[in-house]
mmCIF file of C-alpha atoms (C1' of nucleotides) and ligand atoms in Angstrom:
data_model
loop_
_atom_site.group_PDB
_atom_site.id
_atom_site.type_symbol
_atom_site.label_atom_id
_atom_site.label_comp_id
_atom_site.label_asym_id
_atom_site.label_seq_id
_atom_site.Cartn_x
_atom_site.Cartn_y
_atom_site.Cartn_z
ATOM 1 C CA MET A 1 18.992 -27.924 -19.150
ATOM 2 C CA LYS A 2 16.266 -28.276 -16.640
ATOM 3 C CA LYS A 3 14.713 -25.375 -14.839
ATOM 4 C CA THR A 4 15.780 -24.969 -11.276
ATOM 5 C CA ALA A 5 13.107 -25.087 -8.668
ATOM 6 C CA SER A 6 14.273 -21.768 -7.329
ATOM 7 C CA VAL A 7 12.821 -19.742 -10.198
ATOM 8 C CA ALA A 8 9.146 -20.103 -10.582
ATOM 9 C CA ALA A 9 6.224 -19.614 -12.730
ATOM 10 C CA PHE A 10 4.521 -16.742 -14.312
ATOM 11 C CA PRO A 11 1.072 -18.182 -14.999
ATOM 12 C CA ALA A 12 0.782 -19.051 -18.682
ATOM 13 C CA PRO A 13 -2.360 -17.773 -20.386
ATOM 14 C CA GLY A 14 -3.404 -21.242 -21.529
ATOM 15 C CA HIS A 15 -2.690 -23.182 -18.384
ATOM 16 C CA ASP A 16 -5.218 -25.469 -16.728
ATOM 17 C CA HIS A 17 -6.525 -22.911 -14.342
ATOM 18 C CA ASP A 18 -9.420 -24.967 -13.035
ATOM 19 C CA ARG A 19 -6.866 -27.426 -11.807
ATOM 20 C CA CYS A 20 -4.743 -24.585 -10.525
ATOM 21 C CA ALA A 21 -7.593 -23.286 -8.362
ATOM 22 C CA THR A 22 -8.878 -26.689 -7.304
ATOM 23 C CA ASP A 23 -5.451 -27.724 -6.125
ATOM 24 C CA ALA A 24 -5.045 -24.551 -4.142
ATOM 25 C CA ILE A 25 -8.366 -25.022 -2.385
ATOM 26 C CA ALA A 26 -7.528 -28.620 -1.616
ATOM 27 C CA HIS A 27 -4.210 -27.548 -0.200
ATOM 28 C CA ALA A 28 -5.872 -24.863 1.900
ATOM 29 C CA GLU A 29 -8.321 -27.367 3.293
ATOM 30 C CA SER A 30 -5.739 -29.923 4.268
ATOM 31 C CA LEU A 31 -3.485 -27.258 5.715
ATOM 32 C CA CYS A 32 -6.288 -25.886 7.874
ATOM 33 C CA VAL A 33 -7.222 -29.344 9.052
ATOM 34 C CA ALA A 34 -3.604 -30.044 9.948
ATOM 35 C CA ARG A 35 -3.376 -26.820 11.903
ATOM 36 C CA ALA A 36 -6.833 -27.032 13.462
ATOM 37 C CA GLN A 37 -7.747 -23.776 11.756
ATOM 38 C CA ARG A 38 -11.239 -23.150 10.489
ATOM 39 C CA LEU A 39 -11.662 -22.505 6.792
ATOM 40 C CA THR A 40 -15.138 -21.069 7.203
ATOM 41 C CA PRO A 41 -17.461 -20.435 4.243
ATOM 42 C CA ILE A 42 -16.587 -16.758 4.090
ATOM 43 C CA ARG A 43 -12.865 -17.375 4.233
ATOM 44 C CA ARG A 44 -13.263 -20.012 1.592
ATOM 45 C CA ARG A 45 -15.273 -17.714 -0.664
ATOM 46 C CA VAL A 46 -12.665 -14.967 -0.343
ATOM 47 C CA LEU A 47 -9.957 -17.430 -1.244
ATOM 48 C CA GLU A 48 -11.997 -18.702 -4.172
ATOM 49 C CA ALA A 49 -12.573 -15.181 -5.416
ATOM 50 C CA LEU A 50 -8.838 -14.558 -5.375
ATOM 51 C CA LEU A 51 -8.136 -17.909 -6.990
ATOM 52 C CA ALA A 52 -10.431 -17.071 -9.899
ATOM 53 C CA THR A 53 -7.651 -14.904 -11.318
ATOM 54 C CA HIS A 54 -3.937 -14.392 -11.109
ATOM 55 C CA LYS A 55 -4.407 -10.657 -10.830
ATOM 56 C CA PRO A 56 -4.320 -8.983 -7.442
ATOM 57 C CA LEU A 57 -7.720 -7.835 -6.189
ATOM 58 C CA GLY A 58 -8.754 -5.048 -3.849
ATOM 59 C CA ALA A 59 -11.320 -5.475 -1.103
ATOM 60 C CA TYR A 60 -14.238 -4.129 -3.131
ATOM 61 C CA GLU A 61 -13.310 -6.239 -6.101
ATOM 62 C CA ILE A 62 -13.320 -9.305 -3.892
ATOM 63 C CA ILE A 63 -16.750 -8.382 -2.577
ATOM 64 C CA GLU A 64 -18.149 -8.033 -6.074
ATOM 65 C CA ARG A 65 -16.680 -11.318 -7.170
ATOM 66 C CA MET A 66 -18.106 -13.127 -4.183
ATOM 67 C CA GLY A 67 -21.441 -12.802 -5.897
ATOM 68 C CA GLY A 68 -24.855 -12.779 -4.287
ATOM 69 C CA LYS A 69 -27.272 -9.882 -4.248
ATOM 70 C CA ALA A 70 -25.919 -6.494 -3.313
ATOM 71 C CA ALA A 71 -27.743 -6.548 0.002
ATOM 72 C CA GLU A 72 -26.215 -9.867 0.995
ATOM 73 C CA ARG A 73 -22.661 -8.890 0.288
ATOM 74 C CA PRO A 74 -20.282 -8.843 3.215
ATOM 75 C CA ALA A 75 -18.865 -5.548 4.440
ATOM 76 C CA PRO A 76 -15.228 -4.636 3.776
ATOM 77 C CA ILE A 77 -14.260 -5.402 7.355
ATOM 78 C CA THR A 78 -15.408 -8.973 6.852
ATOM 79 C CA ILE A 79 -13.154 -9.273 3.824
ATOM 80 C CA TYR A 80 -10.189 -7.827 5.683
ATOM 81 C CA ARG A 81 -10.702 -10.252 8.517
ATOM 82 C CA ALA A 82 -10.816 -13.173 6.146
ATOM 83 C CA LEU A 83 -7.723 -11.882 4.381
ATOM 84 C CA GLU A 84 -5.955 -11.581 7.703
ATOM 85 C CA PHE A 85 -6.677 -15.216 8.420
ATOM 86 C CA LEU A 86 -5.627 -16.344 4.968
ATOM 87 C CA ARG A 87 -2.419 -14.344 5.105
ATOM 88 C CA GLU A 88 -1.520 -15.687 8.524
ATOM 89 C CA ASN A 89 -1.761 -19.135 7.063
ATOM 90 C CA GLY A 90 0.293 -18.309 4.005
ATOM 91 C CA LEU A 91 -2.603 -18.773 1.610
ATOM 92 C CA VAL A 92 -2.783 -15.164 0.453
ATOM 93 C CA HIS A 93 -0.199 -12.482 -0.181
ATOM 94 C CA ARG A 94 -0.591 -8.775 -0.083
ATOM 95 C CA ILE A 95 0.854 -6.854 -3.033
ATOM 96 C CA GLU A 96 2.036 -3.735 -1.262
ATOM 97 C CA SER A 97 2.561 -1.617 -4.337
ATOM 98 C CA ARG A 98 -1.035 -2.218 -5.391
ATOM 99 C CA ASN A 99 -2.880 -2.306 -2.099
ATOM 100 C CA ALA A 100 -4.311 -5.579 -3.245
ATOM 101 C CA PHE A 101 -4.246 -9.276 -2.521
ATOM 102 C CA ILE A 102 -3.514 -12.441 -4.406
ATOM 103 C CA ALA A 103 -3.929 -16.110 -3.635
ATOM 104 C CA CYS A 104 -0.733 -18.052 -3.223
ATOM 105 C CA ILE A 105 -0.571 -20.997 -5.579
ATOM 106 C CA HIS A 106 2.662 -22.299 -4.141
ATOM 107 C CA LYS A 107 3.381 -24.169 -0.978
ATOM 108 C CA HIS A 108 6.252 -22.275 0.461
ATOM 109 C CA ALA A 109 6.770 -21.944 4.183
ATOM 110 C CA SER A 110 5.270 -18.813 5.678
ATOM 111 C CA GLY A 111 7.984 -16.240 6.152
ATOM 112 C CA ASP A 112 9.760 -17.400 3.030
ATOM 113 C CA PRO A 113 10.843 -14.462 0.928
ATOM 114 C CA VAL A 114 8.973 -14.318 -2.349
ATOM 115 C CA VAL A 115 9.594 -12.171 -5.386
ATOM 116 C CA PHE A 116 6.432 -10.955 -7.069
ATOM 117 C CA LEU A 117 6.525 -10.261 -10.785
ATOM 118 C CA LEU A 118 3.756 -7.842 -11.740
ATOM 119 C CA CYS A 119 2.963 -7.623 -15.443
ATOM 120 C CA GLU A 120 1.970 -4.092 -16.315
ATOM 121 C CA ARG A 121 0.152 -5.198 -19.433
ATOM 122 C CA CYS A 122 -1.953 -8.209 -18.509
ATOM 123 C CA GLY A 123 -1.980 -7.553 -14.772
ATOM 124 C CA ALA A 124 -1.098 -11.105 -13.864
ATOM 125 C CA VAL A 125 1.271 -11.734 -10.995
ATOM 126 C CA GLY A 126 3.905 -14.451 -10.847
ATOM 127 C CA GLU A 127 5.843 -15.634 -7.851
ATOM 128 C CA ALA A 128 9.513 -16.414 -7.977
ATOM 129 C CA ALA A 129 11.104 -17.871 -4.902
ATOM 130 C CA SER A 130 14.821 -17.467 -4.919
ATOM 131 C CA ALA A 131 17.158 -18.514 -2.176
ATOM 132 C CA SER A 132 19.993 -16.502 -3.679
ATOM 133 C CA ILE A 133 17.964 -13.297 -3.617
ATOM 134 C CA ALA A 134 17.042 -13.932 -0.037
ATOM 135 C CA GLU A 135 20.650 -14.478 0.886
ATOM 136 C CA THR A 136 21.911 -11.415 -0.955
ATOM 137 C CA LEU A 137 19.320 -9.271 0.725
ATOM 138 C CA LYS A 138 19.994 -10.624 4.160
ATOM 139 C CA SER A 139 23.718 -10.109 3.927
ATOM 140 C CA ALA A 140 23.277 -6.617 2.505
ATOM 141 C CA SER A 141 20.955 -5.561 5.297
ATOM 142 C CA ARG A 142 23.174 -7.114 7.944
ATOM 143 C CA ALA A 143 26.080 -5.187 6.502
ATOM 144 C CA ALA A 144 24.053 -2.082 7.274
ATOM 145 C CA GLY A 145 23.615 -3.289 10.852
ATOM 146 C CA PHE A 146 20.048 -4.246 10.200
ATOM 147 C CA THR A 147 18.227 -7.302 11.514
ATOM 148 C CA PRO A 148 15.875 -8.173 8.684
ATOM 149 C CA LYS A 149 12.530 -9.903 8.695
ATOM 150 C CA THR A 150 10.809 -11.059 5.554
ATOM 151 C CA PRO A 151 11.575 -8.711 2.682
ATOM 152 C CA VAL A 152 8.969 -7.335 0.318
ATOM 153 C CA ILE A 153 10.130 -7.627 -3.273
ATOM 154 C CA GLU A 154 7.856 -6.548 -6.092
ATOM 155 C CA ILE A 155 9.031 -6.053 -9.631
ATOM 156 C CA ALA A 156 6.840 -4.444 -12.251
ATOM 157 C CA GLY A 157 7.542 -5.247 -15.872
ATOM 158 C CA ILE A 158 6.260 -7.136 -18.870
ATOM 159 C CA CYS A 159 5.732 -10.864 -18.786
ATOM 160 C CA SER A 160 6.946 -13.124 -21.566
ATOM 161 C CA HIS A 161 3.429 -13.885 -22.804
ATOM 162 C CA CYS A 162 2.617 -10.227 -23.242
ATOM 163 C CA ARG A 163 5.903 -9.389 -24.884
ATOM 164 C CA GLU A 164 5.878 -12.262 -27.353
ATOM 165 C CA GLY A 165 2.172 -12.474 -27.897
ATOM 166 C CA MET B 1 38.423 -4.101 5.666
ATOM 167 C CA LYS B 2 36.704 -0.985 4.489
ATOM 168 C CA LYS B 3 33.027 -0.680 3.943
ATOM 169 C CA THR B 4 31.952 -0.895 0.340
ATOM 170 C CA ALA B 5 30.074 2.016 -1.105
ATOM 171 C CA SER B 6 27.337 -0.354 -2.174
ATOM 172 C CA VAL B 7 25.907 -0.733 1.315
ATOM 173 C CA ALA B 8 24.586 2.407 2.763
ATOM 174 C CA ALA B 9 23.470 4.186 5.759
ATOM 175 C CA PHE B 10 20.822 3.763 8.316
ATOM 176 C CA PRO B 11 20.594 7.259 9.793
ATOM 177 C CA ALA B 12 22.327 7.329 13.147
ATOM 178 C CA PRO B 13 20.326 8.901 15.992
ATOM 179 C CA GLY B 14 23.028 11.449 16.751
ATOM 180 C CA HIS B 15 23.973 12.483 13.262
ATOM 181 C CA ASP B 16 24.087 16.091 12.120
ATOM 182 C CA HIS B 17 20.602 16.184 10.781
ATOM 183 C CA ASP B 18 20.487 19.921 10.113
ATOM 184 C CA ARG B 19 23.310 19.376 7.727
ATOM 185 C CA CYS B 20 21.581 16.300 6.368
ATOM 186 C CA ALA B 21 18.482 18.325 5.491
ATOM 187 C CA THR B 22 20.298 21.428 4.313
ATOM 188 C CA ASP B 23 22.406 19.398 1.937
ATOM 189 C CA ALA B 24 19.355 17.678 0.521
ATOM 190 C CA ILE B 25 17.588 20.968 -0.118
ATOM 191 C CA ALA B 26 20.681 22.384 -1.752
ATOM 192 C CA HIS B 27 20.918 19.324 -3.932
ATOM 193 C CA ALA B 28 17.260 19.602 -4.884
ATOM 194 C CA GLU B 29 17.696 23.221 -5.837
ATOM 195 C CA SER B 30 20.713 22.679 -8.039
ATOM 196 C CA LEU B 31 19.137 19.634 -9.613
ATOM 197 C CA CYS B 32 15.971 21.556 -10.463
ATOM 198 C CA VAL B 33 17.981 24.423 -11.893
ATOM 199 C CA ALA B 34 19.986 22.012 -14.006
ATOM 200 C CA ARG B 35 16.826 20.403 -15.322
ATOM 201 C CA ALA B 36 14.854 23.618 -15.694
ATOM 202 C CA GLN B 37 12.319 22.298 -13.224
ATOM 203 C CA ARG B 38 10.547 24.574 -10.819
ATOM 204 C CA LEU B 39 11.004 23.920 -7.120
ATOM 205 C CA THR B 40 8.023 26.063 -6.147
ATOM 206 C CA PRO B 41 7.357 27.105 -2.533
ATOM 207 C CA ILE B 42 4.811 24.342 -2.032
ATOM 208 C CA ARG B 43 7.045 21.664 -3.466
ATOM 209 C CA ARG B 44 9.853 22.947 -1.345
ATOM 210 C CA ARG B 45 7.748 22.942 1.810
ATOM 211 C CA VAL B 46 6.654 19.378 1.159
ATOM 212 C CA LEU B 47 10.252 18.335 0.701
ATOM 213 C CA GLU B 48 11.260 20.182 3.844
ATOM 214 C CA ALA B 49 8.504 18.501 5.823
ATOM 215 C CA LEU B 50 9.767 15.116 4.694
ATOM 216 C CA LEU B 51 13.363 16.081 5.378
ATOM 217 C CA ALA B 52 12.520 16.969 8.954
ATOM 218 C CA THR B 53 12.550 13.269 9.774
ATOM 219 C CA HIS B 54 13.827 9.980 8.467
ATOM 220 C CA LYS B 55 10.461 8.390 9.041
ATOM 221 C CA PRO B 56 8.041 7.995 6.162
ATOM 222 C CA LEU B 57 5.073 10.373 6.291
ATOM 223 C CA GLY B 58 1.557 10.090 4.937
ATOM 224 C CA ALA B 59 -0.210 12.916 3.145
ATOM 225 C CA TYR B 60 -2.062 14.184 6.198
ATOM 226 C CA GLU B 61 1.071 14.071 8.297
ATOM 227 C CA ILE B 62 2.848 16.161 5.700
ATOM 228 C CA ILE B 63 0.021 18.685 5.741
ATOM 229 C CA GLU B 64 0.198 19.005 9.507
ATOM 230 C CA ARG B 65 3.940 19.407 9.471
ATOM 231 C CA MET B 66 3.781 22.099 6.827
ATOM 232 C CA GLY B 67 2.490 24.374 9.547
ATOM 233 C CA GLY B 68 0.298 27.427 9.161
ATOM 234 C CA LYS B 69 -3.236 27.818 10.424
ATOM 235 C CA ALA B 70 -5.640 25.003 9.742
ATOM 236 C CA ALA B 71 -7.546 27.094 7.225
ATOM 237 C CA GLU B 72 -4.442 27.864 5.208
ATOM 238 C CA ARG B 73 -3.275 24.308 4.903
ATOM 239 C CA PRO B 74 -3.145 22.858 1.417
ATOM 240 C CA ALA B 75 -5.560 20.110 0.422
ATOM 241 C CA PRO B 76 -4.341 16.533 0.018
ATOM 242 C CA ILE B 77 -4.404 16.801 -3.758
ATOM 243 C CA THR B 78 -1.877 19.602 -3.561
ATOM 244 C CA ILE B 79 0.421 17.388 -1.543
ATOM 245 C CA TYR B 80 0.047 14.503 -3.941
ATOM 246 C CA ARG B 81 0.891 16.757 -6.856
ATOM 247 C CA ALA B 82 3.991 18.038 -5.134
ATOM 248 C CA LEU B 83 4.965 14.481 -4.256
ATOM 249 C CA GLU B 84 4.493 13.453 -7.863
ATOM 250 C CA PHE B 85 6.888 16.169 -8.944
ATOM 251 C CA LEU B 86 9.434 15.301 -6.284
ATOM 252 C CA ARG B 87 9.264 11.617 -7.089
ATOM 253 C CA GLU B 88 9.696 12.218 -10.789
ATOM 254 C CA ASN B 89 12.881 14.049 -9.963
ATOM 255 C CA GLY B 90 14.162 11.366 -7.638
ATOM 256 C CA LEU B 91 13.932 13.554 -4.562
ATOM 257 C CA VAL B 92 11.281 11.528 -2.786
ATOM 258 C CA HIS B 93 10.518 7.835 -2.546
ATOM 259 C CA ARG B 94 7.271 6.142 -1.840
ATOM 260 C CA ILE B 95 7.338 3.373 0.781
ATOM 261 C CA GLU B 96 4.776 1.009 -0.683
ATOM 262 C CA SER B 97 4.293 -1.121 2.381
ATOM 263 C CA ARG B 98 3.420 1.966 4.425
ATOM 264 C CA ASN B 99 1.524 4.121 1.951
ATOM 265 C CA ALA B 100 3.909 6.877 2.877
ATOM 266 C CA PHE B 101 6.720 8.974 1.525
ATOM 267 C CA ILE B 102 10.265 9.757 2.455
ATOM 268 C CA ALA B 103 12.827 12.252 1.213
ATOM 269 C CA CYS B 104 15.818 10.768 -0.541
ATOM 270 C CA ILE B 105 19.057 11.810 1.075
ATOM 271 C CA HIS B 106 21.194 10.124 -1.530
ATOM 272 C CA LYS B 107 22.029 11.133 -5.064
ATOM 273 C CA HIS B 108 21.404 7.968 -6.955
ATOM 274 C CA ALA B 109 20.212 8.033 -10.529
ATOM 275 C CA SER B 110 16.466 7.812 -10.903
ATOM 276 C CA GLY B 111 15.510 4.267 -11.777
ATOM 277 C CA ASP B 112 18.284 2.888 -9.629
ATOM 278 C CA PRO B 113 17.039 0.038 -7.487
ATOM 279 C CA VAL B 114 17.103 0.922 -3.815
ATOM 280 C CA VAL B 115 16.617 -1.292 -0.802
ATOM 281 C CA PHE B 116 14.660 0.330 1.999
ATOM 282 C CA LEU B 117 15.326 -0.784 5.539
ATOM 283 C CA LEU B 118 12.340 -0.030 7.753
ATOM 284 C CA CYS B 119 12.994 -0.146 11.481
ATOM 285 C CA GLU B 120 9.924 -1.425 13.261
ATOM 286 C CA ARG B 121 10.980 0.099 16.543
ATOM 287 C CA CYS B 122 12.124 3.656 15.830
ATOM 288 C CA GLY B 123 10.357 3.979 12.481
ATOM 289 C CA ALA B 124 13.389 5.370 10.696
ATOM 290 C CA VAL B 125 14.105 4.274 7.165
ATOM 291 C CA GLY B 126 17.529 3.640 5.696
ATOM 292 C CA GLU B 127 18.461 3.207 2.085
ATOM 293 C CA ALA B 128 20.891 0.592 0.889
ATOM 294 C CA ALA B 129 21.851 0.646 -2.750
ATOM 295 C CA SER B 130 23.339 -2.615 -3.866
ATOM 296 C CA ALA B 131 24.420 -3.441 -7.360
ATOM 297 C CA SER B 132 24.597 -7.130 -6.527
ATOM 298 C CA ILE B 133 20.999 -7.194 -5.385
ATOM 299 C CA ALA B 134 19.930 -5.436 -8.536
ATOM 300 C CA GLU B 135 21.811 -7.969 -10.632
ATOM 301 C CA THR B 136 20.479 -10.970 -8.762
ATOM 302 C CA LEU B 137 16.941 -9.698 -9.125
ATOM 303 C CA LYS B 138 17.285 -8.947 -12.791
ATOM 304 C CA SER B 139 18.685 -12.318 -13.645
ATOM 305 C CA ALA B 140 16.074 -14.084 -11.559
ATOM 306 C CA SER B 141 13.213 -12.257 -13.218
ATOM 307 C CA ARG B 142 14.670 -12.788 -16.668
ATOM 308 C CA ALA B 143 14.926 -16.468 -15.895
ATOM 309 C CA ALA B 144 11.165 -16.348 -15.421
ATOM 310 C CA GLY B 145 10.815 -14.686 -18.828
ATOM 311 C CA PHE B 146 10.098 -11.353 -17.252
ATOM 312 C CA THR B 147 11.318 -7.952 -18.431
ATOM 313 C CA PRO B 148 11.803 -6.064 -15.204
ATOM 314 C CA LYS B 149 11.603 -2.378 -14.433
ATOM 315 C CA THR B 150 12.696 -0.884 -11.160
ATOM 316 C CA PRO B 151 12.076 -3.305 -8.319
ATOM 317 C CA VAL B 152 10.477 -2.389 -5.025
ATOM 318 C CA ILE B 153 12.456 -3.808 -2.136
ATOM 319 C CA GLU B 154 11.417 -3.065 1.417
ATOM 320 C CA ILE B 155 12.723 -4.917 4.422
ATOM 321 C CA ALA B 156 11.209 -4.490 7.845
ATOM 322 C CA GLY B 157 13.369 -5.256 10.834
ATOM 323 C CA ILE B 158 15.296 -3.718 13.687
ATOM 324 C CA CYS B 159 18.067 -1.236 13.117
ATOM 325 C CA SER B 160 21.394 -1.472 14.902
ATOM 326 C CA HIS B 161 20.729 1.582 17.060
ATOM 327 C CA CYS B 162 17.491 0.166 18.382
ATOM 328 C CA ARG B 163 18.915 -3.277 18.996
ATOM 329 C CA GLU B 164 22.047 -2.139 20.779
ATOM 330 C CA GLY B 165 20.641 0.945 22.442
ATOM 331 C "C1'" DA C 1 0.250 43.269 -23.408
ATOM 332 C "C1'" DA C 2 -1.695 39.047 -25.049
ATOM 333 C "C1'" DA C 3 -1.351 34.258 -25.555
ATOM 334 C "C1'" DT C 4 0.196 30.117 -23.695
ATOM 335 C "C1'" DA C 5 1.783 26.916 -20.409
ATOM 336 C "C1'" DT C 6 2.242 25.632 -15.763
ATOM 337 C "C1'" DA C 7 0.843 25.464 -11.007
ATOM 338 C "C1'" DT C 8 -2.454 25.713 -7.370
ATOM 339 C "C1'" DG C 9 -7.260 25.885 -5.314
ATOM 340 C "C1'" DT C 10 -12.002 23.686 -4.867
ATOM 341 C "C1'" DT C 11 -15.142 20.200 -4.827
ATOM 342 C "C1'" DG C 12 -16.231 15.678 -4.662
ATOM 343 C "C1'" DC C 13 -15.844 10.782 -4.739
ATOM 344 C "C1'" DA C 14 -14.235 5.844 -4.721
ATOM 345 C "C1'" DC C 15 -11.488 2.945 -2.088
ATOM 346 C "C1'" DT C 16 -8.393 1.303 1.970
ATOM 347 C "C1'" DG C 17 -8.178 -0.249 6.529
ATOM 348 C "C1'" DC C 18 -9.617 -0.747 10.876
ATOM 349 C "C1'" DA C 19 -11.827 0.321 15.806
ATOM 350 C "C1'" DA C 20 -15.678 -0.624 18.759
ATOM 351 C "C1'" DC C 21 -19.501 -2.860 19.897
ATOM 352 C "C1'" DA C 22 -23.458 -6.345 18.934
ATOM 353 C "C1'" DA C 23 -25.093 -10.613 17.509
ATOM 354 C "C1'" DA C 24 -24.553 -15.222 15.948
ATOM 355 C "C1'" DA C 25 -22.276 -19.589 15.472
ATOM 356 C "C1'" DA C 26 -19.108 -23.185 16.934
ATOM 357 C "C1'" DG C 27 -16.648 -25.881 20.479
ATOM 358 C "C1'" DA C 28 -15.911 -27.642 25.220
ATOM 359 C "C1'" DG C 29 -17.459 -29.367 29.612
ATOM 360 C "C1'" DC C 30 -21.123 -30.990 32.342
ATOM 361 C "C1'" DG D 1 -29.383 -32.318 26.174
ATOM 362 C "C1'" DC D 2 -27.772 -27.659 28.137
ATOM 363 C "C1'" DT D 3 -24.644 -23.926 29.813
ATOM 364 C "C1'" DC D 4 -20.210 -21.583 29.408
ATOM 365 C "C1'" DT D 5 -16.686 -19.965 26.607
ATOM 366 C "C1'" DT D 6 -14.358 -18.909 22.427
ATOM 367 C "C1'" DT D 7 -14.483 -17.740 17.769
ATOM 368 C "C1'" DT D 8 -16.574 -15.751 13.934
ATOM 369 C "C1'" DT D 9 -19.517 -12.592 11.598
ATOM 370 C "C1'" DG D 10 -22.536 -8.336 11.341
ATOM 371 C "C1'" DT D 11 -23.193 -3.192 12.087
ATOM 372 C "C1'" DT D 12 -21.851 1.307 12.461
ATOM 373 C "C1'" DG D 13 -18.651 4.669 11.922
ATOM 374 C "C1'" DC D 14 -14.412 7.022 10.964
ATOM 375 C "C1'" DA D 15 -9.614 8.428 9.579
ATOM 376 C "C1'" DG D 16 -6.809 8.133 5.744
ATOM 377 C "C1'" DT D 17 -5.331 7.384 0.611
ATOM 378 C "C1'" DG D 18 -5.464 8.883 -3.974
ATOM 379 C "C1'" DC D 19 -7.139 11.125 -7.641
ATOM 380 C "C1'" DA D 20 -10.671 13.182 -11.330
ATOM 381 C "C1'" DA D 21 -12.697 17.337 -13.017
ATOM 382 C "C1'" DC D 22 -13.004 21.877 -13.222
ATOM 383 C "C1'" DA D 23 -11.835 26.811 -11.760
ATOM 384 C "C1'" DT D 24 -8.445 30.118 -10.785
ATOM 385 C "C1'" DA D 25 -3.962 32.017 -10.323
ATOM 386 C "C1'" DT D 26 0.818 32.438 -11.584
ATOM 387 C "C1'" DA D 27 4.693 32.146 -14.626
ATOM 388 C "C1'" DT D 28 6.687 31.992 -19.289
ATOM 389 C "C1'" DT D 29 6.840 32.996 -23.954
ATOM 390 C "C1'" DT D 30 5.825 35.726 -28.097
HETATM 391 ZN ZN1 ZN E 201 -4.007 -20.561 -12.715
HETATM 392 ZN ZN1 ZN E 202 1.535 -10.064 -19.012
HETATM 393 ZN ZN1 ZN E 203 19.356 13.129 8.871
HETATM 394 ZN ZN1 ZN E 204 15.454 1.690 14.844
#
DNA sequence: AAATATATGTTGCACTGCAACAAAAAGAGC
DNA sequence: GCTCTTTTTGTTGCAGTGCAACATATATTT
């Protein structure tokens, strides 16, 4: 009984996260090259800050984690601009129910509907892409005479590692 | 082919909105009586302000719409406390992707998953309750080892009235 | 009436998100 | 190289969100 590709990963506590982050950066670089987009140092540092954890981070938290002396830290607007760029390129998601951001560690097409699983205990966020959910939602909204764009789906709960551990 | 009850209404521009609001207030009153909860004047005014429109309102917008002279207007914290009460009793929803609030004009059980349809043109918000969506989401999150609570589902798009009109 | 619980007012602050303009850096054409 | 143009980043400032902590008022209970 193999897992389907449609249901995806909640990050396991013991996973190889260095690899996880390195891969994501590599993917971001190649994607930006392919699109002739510029992954500038600031944008890269914001992405790296987000990739350091699987928890969603707010703007100030990102600033703190970008390191450097307090005086050298970028202003919030700089972070938001970088986040805008990263989101446009599908490298970062916004978690609406938290007013926070998280790096995408998948390679789904931008505009793809994604289900976010937010663990209330450990704070980690998993992504589950499901074609069936997308279809159900689209047909339901069309039944209401609605022309849908990308849905926002966020589910709070308890992840398996927190429940069992 | 009749419409199923599972797919619900986007508020039509010409609907009897006085009735719409009056009914909701009446429902709120009876519900609060039944639960021995106190629908105080402030809580009622906040609910009425939200019921005046089917667009989600932020805290400051609610304050403005509550009327009275500027000096007499309640502080934001007062609004948030009223909203907390109203949300706990299922009378108001928070639209996460907008940091705003909307009165519930349905009578679904609290904890019921609701799909919000956000029209990007007219700003109105419809609610669509769908058991099938709830089931699909639950099974998908369980497949990821996740114990879900109430999901947040918000779909931006264009409503039928804006598209056809 | 007094004690208790609930609700509202007051003050203050941390954080979100972005507009408007200024300066710097990168890229393109000569 | 050097100028022109576009893109990116810095600076200042502001409207809005959301709530903590404490004071006061109002309702409920005994
Ligand atoms: Zn990881
Ligand atoms: Zn967890
Ligand atoms: Zn109405
Ligand atoms: Zn519309």
